[in-house]
Short mmCIF file of C-alpha atoms in Angstrom, two decimals:
data_model
loop_
_atom_site.label_atom_id
_atom_site.label_comp_id
_atom_site.label_asym_id
_atom_site.label_seq_id
_atom_site.Cartn_x
_atom_site.Cartn_y
_atom_site.Cartn_z
CA UNK A 103 48.32 114.61 73.28
CA UNK A 104 50.86 112.08 72.91
CA UNK A 105 53.85 114.56 72.79
CA UNK A 106 52.38 116.57 75.64
CA UNK A 107 52.12 113.18 77.49
CA UNK A 108 55.64 112.26 76.75
CA UNK A 109 57.03 115.75 78.05
CA UNK A 110 55.11 115.52 81.27
CA UNK A 111 56.52 111.83 81.78
CA UNK A 112 60.09 113.64 81.21
CA UNK A 113 59.33 116.23 83.69
CA UNK A 114 58.29 114.16 86.40
CA UNK A 115 61.32 111.59 85.85
CA UNK A 116 63.72 114.55 85.74
CA UNK A 117 62.28 115.71 89.14
CA UNK A 118 63.03 112.15 90.45
CA UNK A 119 66.26 112.56 92.59
CA UNK A 120 68.37 110.05 94.56
CA UNK A 121 67.05 112.11 97.58
CA UNK A 122 63.50 110.89 96.81
CA UNK A 123 64.65 107.43 96.16
CA UNK A 124 66.52 107.42 99.57
CA UNK A 125 63.55 108.73 101.60
CA UNK A 126 61.53 106.15 99.61
CA UNK A 127 63.88 103.13 101.12
CA UNK A 128 63.86 104.79 104.53
CA UNK A 129 59.82 104.81 104.52
CA UNK A 130 59.80 101.38 103.32
CA UNK A 131 62.28 100.07 105.88
CA UNK A 132 60.18 101.56 108.57
CA UNK A 133 56.93 100.31 107.48
CA UNK A 134 58.56 96.56 107.22
CA UNK A 135 60.05 97.11 110.64
CA UNK A 136 57.46 95.39 112.67
CA UNK A 137 56.65 92.35 110.21
CA UNK A 138 60.61 91.94 109.87
CA UNK A 139 61.11 91.82 113.77
CA UNK A 140 59.05 88.58 114.09
CA UNK A 141 61.01 87.11 111.16
CA UNK A 142 64.20 87.93 113.02
CA UNK A 143 62.79 86.64 116.25
CA UNK A 144 62.34 83.17 114.56
CA UNK A 145 65.70 82.63 113.69
CA UNK A 146 69.03 82.91 115.96
CA UNK A 147 71.07 83.36 112.57
CA UNK A 148 68.92 86.03 111.33
CA UNK A 149 69.41 87.82 114.63
CA UNK A 150 73.27 87.24 114.34
CA UNK A 151 73.32 88.88 110.82
CA UNK A 152 70.90 91.65 111.75
CA UNK A 153 73.30 92.64 114.83
CA UNK A 154 76.63 92.57 112.66
CA UNK A 155 74.62 94.70 109.97
CA UNK A 156 73.48 97.62 112.46
CA UNK A 157 76.43 97.38 114.30
CA UNK A 158 78.83 98.31 111.11
CA UNK A 159 76.24 100.99 110.07
CA UNK A 160 75.67 102.61 113.34
CA UNK A 161 79.42 103.00 114.01
CA UNK A 162 80.08 103.98 110.60
CA UNK A 163 77.32 106.70 109.80
CA UNK A 164 78.83 109.52 112.18
CA UNK A 165 82.12 109.32 110.13
CA UNK A 166 80.33 109.24 106.83
CA UNK A 167 78.24 112.25 107.67
CA UNK A 168 81.09 114.14 108.86
CA UNK A 169 83.31 113.30 105.93
CA UNK A 170 80.41 114.11 103.16
CA UNK A 171 79.79 117.55 104.80
CA UNK A 172 83.83 118.33 104.62
CA UNK A 173 83.96 116.89 101.10
CA UNK A 174 80.98 119.43 100.21
CA UNK A 175 82.82 122.40 101.75
CA UNK A 176 85.77 121.48 100.03
CA UNK A 177 84.24 121.28 96.62
CA UNK A 178 82.51 124.78 97.41
CA UNK A 179 85.60 126.60 98.61
CA UNK A 180 88.58 124.77 97.63
CA UNK A 181 89.34 125.17 93.92
CA UNK A 182 91.88 123.14 91.96
CA UNK A 183 93.39 126.28 91.30
CA UNK A 184 94.34 126.72 94.98
CA UNK A 185 95.59 123.35 95.13
CA UNK A 186 98.07 123.82 91.72
CA UNK A 187 99.50 126.92 93.37
CA UNK A 188 101.09 125.06 95.93
CA UNK A 189 102.62 122.30 93.81
CA UNK A 190 106.09 122.48 92.96
CA UNK A 191 107.05 122.47 89.33
CA UNK A 192 109.34 119.38 89.56
CA UNK A 193 107.24 116.40 88.96
CA UNK A 194 108.72 114.06 91.79
CA UNK A 195 108.18 117.11 94.43
CA UNK A 196 104.79 117.61 92.91
CA UNK A 197 103.79 114.05 93.42
CA UNK A 198 104.89 114.10 96.96
CA UNK A 199 103.19 117.16 97.74
CA UNK A 200 99.77 116.22 96.08
CA UNK A 201 100.00 112.83 97.82
CA UNK A 202 100.31 114.58 101.07
CA UNK A 203 97.85 117.03 100.49
CA UNK A 204 95.32 114.21 100.50
CA UNK A 205 95.80 114.22 104.05
CA UNK A 206 94.13 117.65 104.71
CA UNK A 207 91.50 117.20 102.17
CA UNK A 208 88.85 114.61 103.48
CA UNK A 209 86.53 113.09 101.02
CA UNK A 210 85.51 109.67 99.61
CA UNK A 211 87.14 107.94 96.72
CA UNK A 212 84.01 108.75 94.68
CA UNK A 213 84.57 112.52 95.17
CA UNK A 214 88.32 112.42 94.43
CA UNK A 215 87.98 111.00 90.82
CA UNK A 216 86.33 114.24 89.31
CA UNK A 217 88.48 116.51 91.19
CA UNK A 218 91.63 114.53 90.27
CA UNK A 219 90.47 115.13 86.60
CA UNK A 220 89.91 118.64 86.93
CA UNK A 221 93.59 119.01 88.21
CA UNK A 222 94.46 117.60 85.14
CA UNK A 223 92.60 119.65 82.89
CA UNK A 224 94.21 122.73 84.35
CA UNK A 225 97.49 121.72 83.80
CA UNK A 226 98.44 119.57 87.20
CA UNK A 227 101.00 116.98 86.29
CA UNK A 228 99.45 113.72 85.70
CA UNK A 229 101.53 111.74 88.21
CA UNK A 230 100.45 114.47 90.76
CA UNK A 231 96.67 114.36 90.13
CA UNK A 232 96.84 110.54 90.28
CA UNK A 233 98.75 110.62 93.35
CA UNK A 234 96.18 112.93 95.00
CA UNK A 235 93.49 110.65 93.70
CA UNK A 236 94.73 107.65 95.78
CA UNK A 237 95.85 109.41 99.05
CA UNK A 238 92.91 111.69 99.40
CA UNK A 239 90.15 109.01 100.41
CA UNK A 240 92.83 106.85 102.24
CA UNK A 241 94.64 109.30 104.47
CA UNK A 242 92.96 112.20 105.46
CA UNK A 243 91.75 112.49 108.90
CA UNK A 244 88.38 111.30 108.78
CA UNK A 245 89.39 107.75 107.66
CA UNK A 246 92.26 107.63 110.01
CA UNK A 247 89.82 108.51 113.24
CA UNK A 248 87.23 105.96 111.89
CA UNK A 249 90.02 103.48 111.62
CA UNK A 250 91.14 104.06 115.28
CA UNK A 251 87.63 103.85 116.50
CA UNK A 252 87.07 100.58 114.63
CA UNK A 253 90.39 99.22 116.06
CA UNK A 254 90.68 100.65 119.74
CA UNK A 255 93.65 100.05 121.40
CA UNK A 256 95.55 99.29 118.00
CA UNK A 257 97.29 102.56 116.90
CA UNK A 258 99.86 100.36 114.81
CA UNK A 259 97.00 99.70 112.79
CA UNK A 260 96.37 103.40 112.12
CA UNK A 261 99.93 103.90 111.12
CA UNK A 262 100.16 100.88 109.03
CA UNK A 263 97.04 101.86 106.89
CA UNK A 264 98.67 105.70 106.51
CA UNK A 265 102.06 104.15 105.57
CA UNK A 266 100.37 101.71 103.08
CA UNK A 267 97.97 104.13 101.54
CA UNK A 268 100.71 106.80 101.41
CA UNK A 269 103.16 104.37 99.63
CA UNK A 270 100.71 103.21 97.38
CA UNK A 271 99.92 106.69 96.06
CA UNK A 272 103.49 107.71 95.66
CA UNK A 273 104.37 104.48 93.75
CA UNK A 274 101.51 104.84 91.37
CA UNK A 275 102.18 108.43 90.86
CA UNK A 276 105.70 107.71 90.08
CA UNK A 277 105.09 104.89 87.65
CA UNK A 278 102.36 106.77 85.81
CA UNK A 279 104.63 109.82 85.63
CA UNK A 280 107.53 107.69 84.07
CA UNK A 281 105.53 105.02 81.93
CA UNK A 282 101.95 106.61 81.43
CA UNK A 283 100.75 107.60 78.10
CA UNK A 284 98.70 111.12 78.25
CA UNK A 285 96.75 109.46 74.96
CA UNK A 286 95.23 106.73 77.30
CA UNK A 287 93.04 109.53 78.87
CA UNK A 288 90.39 110.05 76.32
CA UNK A 289 87.67 111.17 78.31
CA UNK A 290 86.56 114.67 79.15
CA UNK A 291 85.31 115.57 82.58
CA UNK A 292 81.47 115.60 82.72
CA UNK A 293 78.96 115.92 85.13
CA UNK A 294 78.38 118.31 88.06
CA UNK A 295 80.91 121.36 87.71
CA UNK A 296 81.36 123.11 91.00
CA UNK A 297 82.67 126.23 89.35
CA UNK A 298 79.55 126.67 87.25
CA UNK A 299 76.82 125.38 89.43
CA UNK A 300 75.70 128.71 91.14
CA UNK A 301 76.30 129.90 94.83
CA UNK A 302 78.88 128.20 97.25
CA UNK A 303 75.97 127.27 99.42
CA UNK A 304 74.40 125.44 96.50
CA UNK A 305 77.52 123.69 95.62
CA UNK A 306 78.03 122.80 99.13
CA UNK A 307 74.79 121.33 99.76
CA UNK A 308 74.69 119.31 96.19
CA UNK A 309 77.95 117.88 96.59
CA UNK A 310 77.32 116.89 100.38
CA UNK A 311 74.13 115.42 99.41
CA UNK A 312 75.49 113.15 96.32
CA UNK A 313 78.31 112.01 98.42
CA UNK A 314 76.32 111.14 101.36
CA UNK A 315 73.75 109.17 99.39
CA UNK A 316 76.10 107.49 97.24
CA UNK A 317 78.50 106.38 99.95
CA UNK A 318 75.53 105.40 102.30
CA UNK A 319 74.60 103.23 99.64
CA UNK A 320 77.78 101.35 99.18
CA UNK A 321 78.24 101.20 103.04
CA UNK A 322 74.72 99.40 103.32
CA UNK A 323 75.52 97.08 100.68
CA UNK A 324 78.85 96.21 102.19
CA UNK A 325 77.51 95.99 105.85
CA UNK A 326 74.92 93.49 104.31
CA UNK A 327 77.31 91.46 102.54
CA UNK A 328 79.47 91.16 105.74
CA UNK A 329 76.36 90.25 107.68
CA UNK A 330 75.51 87.60 105.35
CA UNK A 331 79.00 86.30 104.95
CA UNK A 332 79.23 85.64 108.67
CA UNK A 333 76.05 83.75 108.70
CA UNK A 334 76.29 81.72 105.68
CA UNK A 335 79.84 81.00 105.45
CA UNK A 336 80.89 78.50 108.17
CA UNK A 337 83.03 79.67 110.89
CA UNK A 338 85.57 76.96 110.04
CA UNK A 339 86.30 78.83 106.72
CA UNK A 340 87.35 81.90 108.62
CA UNK A 341 89.42 79.79 111.11
CA UNK A 342 90.90 78.30 108.53
CA UNK A 343 91.96 81.63 106.56
CA UNK A 344 93.43 82.76 110.03
CA UNK A 345 95.88 80.35 109.80
CA UNK A 346 96.73 80.99 106.18
CA UNK A 347 98.01 84.53 105.79
CA UNK A 348 98.79 84.57 101.95
CA UNK A 349 95.24 83.08 101.40
CA UNK A 350 93.63 85.84 103.60
CA UNK A 351 95.51 88.51 101.92
CA UNK A 352 94.14 87.47 98.53
CA UNK A 353 90.70 86.95 99.88
CA UNK A 354 90.39 90.45 101.38
CA UNK A 355 91.90 92.21 98.55
CA UNK A 356 89.23 90.50 96.44
CA UNK A 357 86.49 91.50 98.75
CA UNK A 358 87.78 94.88 99.02
CA UNK A 359 87.09 95.32 95.07
CA UNK A 360 83.96 93.74 95.17
CA UNK A 361 82.31 95.17 98.35
CA UNK A 362 83.33 98.92 97.07
CA UNK A 363 82.80 100.38 100.86
CA UNK A 364 83.40 103.81 101.16
CA UNK A 365 86.62 104.56 102.80
CA UNK A 366 85.39 106.71 105.47
CA UNK A 367 83.27 103.23 106.82
CA UNK A 368 85.52 100.49 105.72
CA UNK A 369 87.46 100.28 108.66
CA UNK A 370 84.33 98.94 110.62
CA UNK A 371 83.65 96.33 107.98
CA UNK A 372 87.25 95.24 108.00
CA UNK A 373 87.09 94.94 111.64
CA UNK A 374 84.02 92.69 111.69
CA UNK A 375 85.80 89.94 110.27
CA UNK A 376 87.26 89.35 113.67
CA UNK A 377 89.33 85.91 112.89
CA UNK A 378 90.93 87.31 109.86
CA UNK A 379 94.74 88.08 110.60
CA UNK A 380 95.49 91.85 111.08
CA UNK A 381 97.51 91.98 107.81
CA UNK A 382 94.65 90.85 105.95
CA UNK A 383 92.36 93.50 107.28
CA UNK A 384 95.14 96.22 106.51
CA UNK A 385 95.10 94.92 102.88
CA UNK A 386 91.21 95.24 102.73
CA UNK A 387 91.51 99.00 104.00
CA UNK A 388 94.42 99.71 101.58
CA UNK A 389 93.20 98.06 98.38
CA UNK A 390 89.63 99.56 98.76
CA UNK A 391 90.24 102.98 98.62
CA UNK A 392 92.64 102.48 95.80
CA UNK A 393 90.55 100.44 93.48
CA UNK A 394 86.98 98.52 93.50
CA UNK A 395 84.33 98.34 90.98
CA UNK A 396 82.69 101.55 91.56
CA UNK A 397 86.08 103.22 91.18
CA UNK A 398 86.85 101.26 88.08
CA UNK A 399 83.33 102.27 86.37
CA UNK A 400 84.07 105.96 87.40
CA UNK A 401 87.56 106.03 85.92
CA UNK A 402 86.48 104.68 82.76
CA UNK A 403 83.76 107.29 82.26
CA UNK A 404 85.93 110.07 83.74
CA UNK A 405 89.48 109.06 82.13
CA UNK A 406 88.49 106.60 79.59
CA UNK A 407 88.40 103.05 79.06
CA UNK A 408 92.18 102.92 77.94
CA UNK A 409 93.35 104.44 81.06
CA UNK A 410 91.05 102.47 83.40
CA UNK A 411 92.07 98.93 81.98
CA UNK A 412 95.83 99.90 82.55
CA UNK A 413 95.65 101.98 85.75
CA UNK A 414 93.03 99.67 87.64
CA UNK A 415 95.03 96.18 87.81
CA UNK A 416 98.41 97.77 88.34
CA UNK A 417 97.03 99.57 91.34
CA UNK A 418 95.26 96.44 92.79
CA UNK A 419 98.86 94.98 92.67
CA UNK A 420 100.83 97.82 94.21
CA UNK A 421 98.21 98.53 96.81
CA UNK A 422 98.22 94.85 97.88
CA UNK A 423 101.98 94.47 98.18
CA UNK A 424 102.27 97.78 100.01
CA UNK A 425 99.73 96.98 102.31
CA UNK A 426 101.50 93.66 102.91
CA UNK A 427 104.99 95.23 103.22
CA UNK A 428 103.80 97.75 105.78
CA UNK A 429 101.79 95.27 107.67
CA UNK A 430 104.72 92.93 108.18
CA UNK A 431 106.98 95.79 109.10
CA UNK A 432 104.58 97.67 111.67
CA UNK A 433 102.02 94.79 112.49
CA UNK A 434 104.35 91.89 112.46
CA UNK A 435 103.98 88.24 111.07
CA UNK A 436 100.80 86.96 112.47
CA UNK A 437 101.26 84.51 115.21
#
């Protein structure tokens, strides 16, 4: 009897997916909505936190959904072989083309990691694959449109984000091509293989579902953190940072790494820090899609620990510097 029970338990667990967990959380939130409303009405600070949280999530969700749908379509119908065919043989040109291709291949940073690894496995130069890894989640149309919506009337912010992120991808691709050691990449690509997973519709549905649930989870966490931060941390702290440009840049770079917000929604989180200098918000949006905690974990599992411990810290420094310099050139020094 025991083996059968274990088998049944294993079958039940195998049928529990992220979709079931997501539905459970939504149902629980709906059931707790009325009791929590009374609690919110009893505290002005809780009302403020709830308003900030809802505002960030509601503004970001449409772009998140659109981004994951497009990402799923790319996973189903755009193969790494197609990308490889358009890459020049010369490494420097391949890096430039791969980085620029990120502008037409929407998707979150989570999806770009396995795609970049598949490109490597099919012979794409490592510098070009890593340039694509960094550019795809940062300069694609959905991210740039969401940035424009989050910062209405500030086209310079959109331009600065594009330039800072693209520069980061180009520099990191070039550095890896020049100094990187292929022996540092020790892991093989595991997990969902879009070329061996059934029909195109199945690949599309599974990829979109996976990206949506994973990205929504990080968005929710980021929005919650921002809401709590705005309520718990005294306003005088943010006012002080507003006058300390270098310190605010460092703080926002650290927050980008810790919060791990999806690139399709991070502009709304950055905009919620209303008293921060524009250049510090730009750093948040450039650093986040390049390196954060979830990306470090994914890069470790996909490329290997030897790769991640070298690539991640250099990416953080390069992204912060690129955002800072482009911010100074395009946005100007905060007054």
